[in-house]
mmCIF file of C-alpha atoms in Angstrom:
data_model
loop_
_atom_site.group_PDB
_atom_site.id
_atom_site.type_symbol
_atom_site.label_atom_id
_atom_site.label_comp_id
_atom_site.label_asym_id
_atom_site.label_seq_id
_atom_site.Cartn_x
_atom_site.Cartn_y
_atom_site.Cartn_z
ATOM 1 C CA GLY A 1 74.034 106.871 74.062
ATOM 2 C CA GLU A 2 77.686 107.586 73.371
ATOM 3 C CA SER A 3 79.558 105.173 71.095
ATOM 4 C CA VAL A 4 82.291 103.514 73.289
ATOM 5 C CA GLY A 5 83.245 101.109 70.024
ATOM 6 C CA LEU A 6 82.025 101.859 66.643
ATOM 7 C CA HIS A 7 83.400 98.990 65.191
ATOM 8 C CA LEU A 8 83.371 96.583 68.242
ATOM 9 C CA PRO A 9 82.569 92.779 67.317
ATOM 10 C CA THR A 10 79.161 92.058 68.360
ATOM 11 C CA LEU A 11 77.899 88.813 69.552
ATOM 12 C CA SER A 12 73.962 88.370 69.503
ATOM 13 C CA VAL A 13 72.080 85.904 71.184
ATOM 14 C CA GLN A 14 68.706 85.349 72.110
ATOM 15 C CA GLU A 15 67.064 85.271 75.775
ATOM 16 C CA GLY A 16 68.101 82.123 77.769
ATOM 17 C CA ASP A 17 71.161 81.289 75.315
ATOM 18 C CA ASN A 18 74.482 80.583 76.633
ATOM 19 C CA SER A 19 76.864 83.449 75.724
ATOM 20 C CA ILE A 20 80.940 82.811 75.086
ATOM 21 C CA ILE A 21 82.810 85.954 74.934
ATOM 22 C CA ASN A 22 86.546 85.924 73.877
ATOM 23 C CA CYS A 23 89.719 87.683 74.355
ATOM 24 C CA ALA A 24 93.165 87.163 73.549
ATOM 25 C CA TYR A 25 95.842 88.645 75.533
ATOM 26 C CA SER A 26 99.174 89.728 74.641
ATOM 27 C CA ASN A 27 102.222 89.416 76.918
ATOM 28 C CA SER A 28 103.257 86.014 78.402
ATOM 29 C CA ALA A 29 104.101 87.729 81.743
ATOM 30 C CA SER A 30 100.273 88.997 82.370
ATOM 31 C CA ASP A 31 99.801 87.412 85.801
ATOM 32 C CA TYR A 32 96.088 88.701 86.517
ATOM 33 C CA PHE A 33 92.720 89.037 84.521
ATOM 34 C CA ILE A 34 89.760 90.848 84.714
ATOM 35 C CA TRP A 35 86.584 91.344 82.696
ATOM 36 C CA TYR A 36 84.237 94.071 82.624
ATOM 37 C CA LYS A 37 81.099 95.075 81.353
ATOM 38 C CA GLN A 38 80.152 98.342 80.321
ATOM 39 C CA GLU A 39 76.659 100.003 79.452
ATOM 40 C CA SER A 40 75.768 102.583 77.503
ATOM 41 C CA GLY A 41 76.555 105.899 79.454
ATOM 42 C CA LYS A 42 78.262 103.901 82.338
ATOM 43 C CA GLY A 43 81.568 103.396 83.739
ATOM 44 C CA PRO A 44 82.977 100.032 83.299
ATOM 45 C CA GLN A 45 81.777 97.428 86.041
ATOM 46 C CA PHE A 46 83.542 94.495 87.498
ATOM 47 C CA ILE A 47 82.329 90.984 86.695
ATOM 48 C CA ILE A 48 84.910 88.337 87.430
ATOM 49 C CA ASP A 49 88.588 87.832 87.853
ATOM 50 C CA ILE A 50 91.244 85.565 87.551
ATOM 51 C CA ARG A 51 94.846 84.853 88.444
ATOM 52 C CA SER A 52 97.265 83.028 86.130
ATOM 53 C CA ASN A 53 97.748 80.037 88.655
ATOM 54 C CA MET A 54 93.906 79.447 87.766
ATOM 55 C CA ASP A 55 92.331 77.690 84.771
ATOM 56 C CA LYS A 56 88.585 78.683 85.600
ATOM 57 C CA ARG A 57 87.035 80.580 88.017
ATOM 58 C CA GLN A 58 82.959 80.645 88.412
ATOM 59 C CA GLY A 59 80.687 83.324 90.066
ATOM 60 C CA GLN A 60 77.020 84.135 89.743
ATOM 61 C CA ARG A 61 76.111 82.938 86.283
ATOM 62 C CA VAL A 62 79.646 83.667 84.674
ATOM 63 C CA THR A 63 82.537 81.399 84.451
ATOM 64 C CA VAL A 64 86.141 82.793 83.136
ATOM 65 C CA LEU A 65 88.480 80.253 81.511
ATOM 66 C CA LEU A 66 91.988 81.078 80.873
ATOM 67 C CA ASN A 67 94.645 79.029 78.700
ATOM 68 C CA LYS A 68 97.969 80.229 79.069
ATOM 69 C CA THR A 69 99.164 78.182 76.009
ATOM 70 C CA VAL A 70 97.467 80.258 73.454
ATOM 71 C CA LYS A 71 97.108 83.442 75.540
ATOM 72 C CA HIS A 72 93.137 83.258 75.241
ATOM 73 C CA LEU A 73 90.579 83.999 78.059
ATOM 74 C CA SER A 74 86.756 83.919 77.749
ATOM 75 C CA LEU A 75 83.703 84.920 79.677
ATOM 76 C CA GLN A 76 80.931 82.580 79.512
ATOM 77 C CA ILE A 77 77.349 83.637 80.905
ATOM 78 C CA ALA A 78 74.890 81.491 81.416
ATOM 79 C CA ALA A 79 70.850 81.985 80.847
ATOM 80 C CA THR A 80 71.814 85.382 79.100
ATOM 81 C CA GLN A 81 69.169 87.850 79.591
ATOM 82 C CA PRO A 82 68.475 90.982 78.354
ATOM 83 C CA GLY A 83 70.229 92.960 80.697
ATOM 84 C CA ASP A 84 73.342 91.556 80.015
ATOM 85 C CA SER A 85 73.206 93.338 76.717
ATOM 86 C CA ALA A 86 76.483 95.343 77.281
ATOM 87 C CA VAL A 87 80.377 96.099 75.994
ATOM 88 C CA TYR A 88 82.550 93.343 77.409
ATOM 89 C CA PHE A 89 86.067 93.814 77.859
ATOM 90 C CA CYS A 90 88.830 92.381 79.212
ATOM 91 C CA ALA A 91 92.062 93.484 81.189
ATOM 92 C CA GLU A 92 95.342 92.162 81.838
ATOM 93 C CA ASN A 93 98.312 92.573 84.539
ATOM 94 C CA ILE A 94 101.275 92.728 83.353
ATOM 95 C CA ALA A 95 103.527 91.089 86.153
ATOM 96 C CA GLY A 96 105.748 93.764 87.905
ATOM 97 C CA PHE A 97 103.760 96.855 86.728
ATOM 98 C CA GLN A 98 101.352 99.089 87.871
ATOM 99 C CA LYS A 99 98.663 99.252 85.149
ATOM 100 C CA LEU A 100 96.114 97.109 83.628
ATOM 101 C CA VAL A 101 96.105 96.620 79.757
ATOM 102 C CA PHE A 102 92.399 96.940 78.123
ATOM 103 C CA GLY A 103 91.047 95.011 75.312
ATOM 104 C CA THR A 104 88.537 97.001 72.990
ATOM 105 C CA GLY A 105 85.667 94.875 73.790
ATOM 106 C CA THR A 106 82.935 92.677 72.403
ATOM 107 C CA ARG A 107 79.398 94.050 71.878
ATOM 108 C CA LEU A 108 76.753 91.553 73.222
ATOM 109 C CA LEU A 109 73.190 92.127 71.876
ATOM 110 C CA VAL A 110 70.297 89.676 73.794
ATOM 111 C CA SER A 111 67.076 89.536 72.119
ATOM 112 C CA PRO A 112 64.148 88.423 73.791
ATOM 113 C CA ASN B 1 78.032 103.633 98.823
ATOM 114 C CA ALA B 2 78.852 105.920 96.234
ATOM 115 C CA GLY B 3 82.281 104.040 95.118
ATOM 116 C CA VAL B 4 83.650 106.548 92.474
ATOM 117 C CA THR B 5 82.177 109.623 91.863
ATOM 118 C CA GLN B 6 83.298 111.887 88.930
ATOM 119 C CA THR B 7 81.904 115.673 88.127
ATOM 120 C CA PRO B 8 81.206 116.841 86.180
ATOM 121 C CA LYS B 9 79.297 114.371 83.912
ATOM 122 C CA PHE B 10 79.367 116.457 80.724
ATOM 123 C CA GLN B 11 81.224 119.484 79.296
ATOM 124 C CA VAL B 12 82.129 121.415 76.681
ATOM 125 C CA LEU B 13 84.895 123.644 76.324
ATOM 126 C CA LYS B 14 86.480 125.870 73.697
ATOM 127 C CA THR B 15 90.040 125.258 72.027
ATOM 128 C CA GLY B 16 92.510 126.543 74.554
ATOM 129 C CA GLN B 17 90.518 126.849 77.966
ATOM 130 C CA SER B 18 91.147 124.970 80.757
ATOM 131 C CA MET B 19 89.001 122.913 83.281
ATOM 132 C CA THR B 20 89.367 120.394 85.809
ATOM 133 C CA LEU B 21 87.901 116.767 86.367
ATOM 134 C CA GLN B 22 87.003 115.602 89.612
ATOM 135 C CA CYS B 23 87.456 112.581 91.199
ATOM 136 C CA ALA B 24 86.457 111.144 94.772
ATOM 137 C CA GLN B 25 86.050 107.551 96.164
ATOM 138 C CA ASP B 26 84.851 106.115 99.435
ATOM 139 C CA MET B 27 86.376 103.138 99.351
ATOM 140 C CA ASN B 28 89.953 103.963 101.481
ATOM 141 C CA HIS B 29 91.480 102.904 98.302
ATOM 142 C CA ASN B 30 95.102 103.737 97.933
ATOM 143 C CA SER B 31 95.722 103.577 94.288
ATOM 144 C CA MET B 32 93.743 106.083 91.610
ATOM 145 C CA TYR B 33 93.783 106.255 88.095
ATOM 146 C CA TRP B 34 92.423 108.505 85.197
ATOM 147 C CA TYR B 35 91.908 106.905 82.023
ATOM 148 C CA ARG B 36 90.651 108.242 78.506
ATOM 149 C CA GLN B 37 88.078 105.972 76.460
ATOM 150 C CA ASP B 38 87.682 106.838 72.773
ATOM 151 C CA PRO B 39 85.755 104.917 70.229
ATOM 152 C CA GLY B 40 87.809 101.680 68.783
ATOM 153 C CA MET B 41 90.392 101.605 71.476
ATOM 154 C CA GLY B 42 90.729 100.343 74.650
ATOM 155 C CA LEU B 43 91.092 102.497 78.041
ATOM 156 C CA ARG B 44 94.318 104.055 77.666
ATOM 157 C CA LEU B 45 95.726 105.462 81.027
ATOM 158 C CA ILE B 46 96.534 108.734 81.178
ATOM 159 C CA TYR B 47 97.999 109.136 84.853
ATOM 160 C CA TYR B 48 97.985 107.339 88.126
ATOM 161 C CA SER B 49 98.788 107.810 91.571
ATOM 162 C CA ALA B 50 99.997 104.179 93.608
ATOM 163 C CA SER B 51 99.648 105.838 96.807
ATOM 164 C CA GLU B 52 98.861 109.385 98.637
ATOM 165 C CA GLY B 53 101.680 111.913 97.814
ATOM 166 C CA THR B 54 102.774 110.262 94.047
ATOM 167 C CA THR B 55 101.761 110.341 90.879
ATOM 168 C CA ASP B 56 103.032 108.959 87.543
ATOM 169 C CA LYS B 57 102.214 109.054 83.873
ATOM 170 C CA GLY B 58 100.431 106.613 82.170
ATOM 171 C CA GLU B 59 100.303 106.023 78.221
ATOM 172 C CA VAL B 60 99.114 108.964 77.259
ATOM 173 C CA PRO B 61 99.599 112.157 79.697
ATOM 174 C CA ASN B 62 100.801 115.205 77.447
ATOM 175 C CA GLY B 63 98.598 117.907 77.652
ATOM 176 C CA TYR B 64 97.523 116.673 81.277
ATOM 177 C CA ASN B 65 98.192 117.028 84.792
ATOM 178 C CA VAL B 66 97.560 115.558 87.969
ATOM 179 C CA SER B 67 96.702 116.282 91.481
ATOM 180 C CA ARG B 68 96.375 113.413 94.375
ATOM 181 C CA LEU B 69 94.881 116.112 97.133
ATOM 182 C CA ASN B 70 94.000 113.599 99.732
ATOM 183 C CA LYS B 71 93.618 109.725 99.885
ATOM 184 C CA ARG B 72 90.307 110.196 98.303
ATOM 185 C CA GLU B 73 90.515 112.666 95.642
ATOM 186 C CA PHE B 74 92.436 112.394 92.704
ATOM 187 C CA SER B 75 91.895 115.265 89.774
ATOM 188 C CA LEU B 76 92.882 115.646 85.982
ATOM 189 C CA ARG B 77 93.582 119.105 84.629
ATOM 190 C CA LEU B 78 93.688 120.325 80.814
ATOM 191 C CA GLU B 79 95.560 123.346 80.681
ATOM 192 C CA SER B 80 94.933 123.958 77.098
ATOM 193 C CA ALA B 81 91.822 122.162 76.111
ATOM 194 C CA ALA B 82 92.754 120.855 72.431
ATOM 195 C CA PRO B 83 90.152 118.761 69.963
ATOM 196 C CA SER B 84 92.171 115.838 70.350
ATOM 197 C CA GLN B 85 91.268 116.024 73.501
ATOM 198 C CA THR B 86 87.625 115.406 73.201
ATOM 199 C CA SER B 87 86.652 111.839 75.158
ATOM 200 C CA VAL B 88 85.259 110.077 77.492
ATOM 201 C CA TYR B 89 87.134 110.188 80.630
ATOM 202 C CA PHE B 90 87.005 107.855 83.258
ATOM 203 C CA CYS B 91 88.751 107.611 86.993
ATOM 204 C CA ALA B 92 89.275 104.272 89.021
ATOM 205 C CA SER B 93 90.406 102.978 92.174
ATOM 206 C CA SER B 94 91.812 100.142 93.786
ATOM 207 C CA ASN B 95 93.653 98.648 96.791
ATOM 208 C CA ARG B 96 96.330 97.191 94.795
ATOM 209 C CA GLN B 97 99.379 98.730 97.355
ATOM 210 C CA LEU B 98 97.730 96.531 99.782
ATOM 211 C CA ILE B 99 96.702 93.612 98.123
ATOM 212 C CA LEU B 100 98.306 92.805 94.641
ATOM 213 C CA TYR B 101 95.766 91.399 92.739
ATOM 214 C CA GLN B 102 92.935 93.476 92.951
ATOM 215 C CA PRO B 103 90.472 94.721 90.543
ATOM 216 C CA GLN B 104 90.294 98.355 89.724
ATOM 217 C CA HIS B 105 86.562 100.318 90.259
ATOM 218 C CA PHE B 106 85.486 103.025 87.576
ATOM 219 C CA GLY B 107 83.242 106.109 87.960
ATOM 220 C CA ASP B 108 80.588 106.793 85.174
ATOM 221 C CA GLY B 109 82.948 108.886 83.463
ATOM 222 C CA THR B 110 83.252 112.596 82.368
ATOM 223 C CA ARG B 111 82.077 113.010 78.428
ATOM 224 C CA LEU B 112 83.815 116.032 77.416
ATOM 225 C CA SER B 113 83.548 117.664 74.098
ATOM 226 C CA ILE B 114 86.255 120.270 72.748
ATOM 227 C CA LEU B 115 85.141 122.537 69.884
#
């Protein structure tokens, strides 16, 4: 497969563990955040989003936490499965702009 | 439901050649985007179209042109390809014009190599 990121930080977990992937964002004016999953050879796939007026949002097996004080976002994946292996990255929307700013990503490796 | 469809999936060009990357979405989205993805870097916006009939430059527009053909289709053209344009190109769409906080949905990309 292609190398989306040759030197991405990597998180290695065992199947069944909980995973936490972190993202530091840059702009205090950012008002909307999105987590994407990207598998090898595929496009980014939307996982979950959160607006800046929230601290936490839950989906199916995933939770996003937002700490605006330290400009930090995290994605928690419960009971991680081998199919969760991918590159995960966050995106921030800076209020008033039409565009998203994307992070470089973290590679999640899940071993059986 | 196909979502965002990009063609071709792979392409090899020689320096100086031109080509057009095609993108179509079937989600009735108003906004469409073109990104490039290079190793070690986040997605970078090349051009976007907030609504049918409008296009705007993104972060890295040099060497590219775009056409919003209709609401469904948004094409990216390389007029004279350069090796620095070797990348994976992604098209995305969203309903941001109607609903402010909307994620973008992506196609599976075009892998472009320029020799």
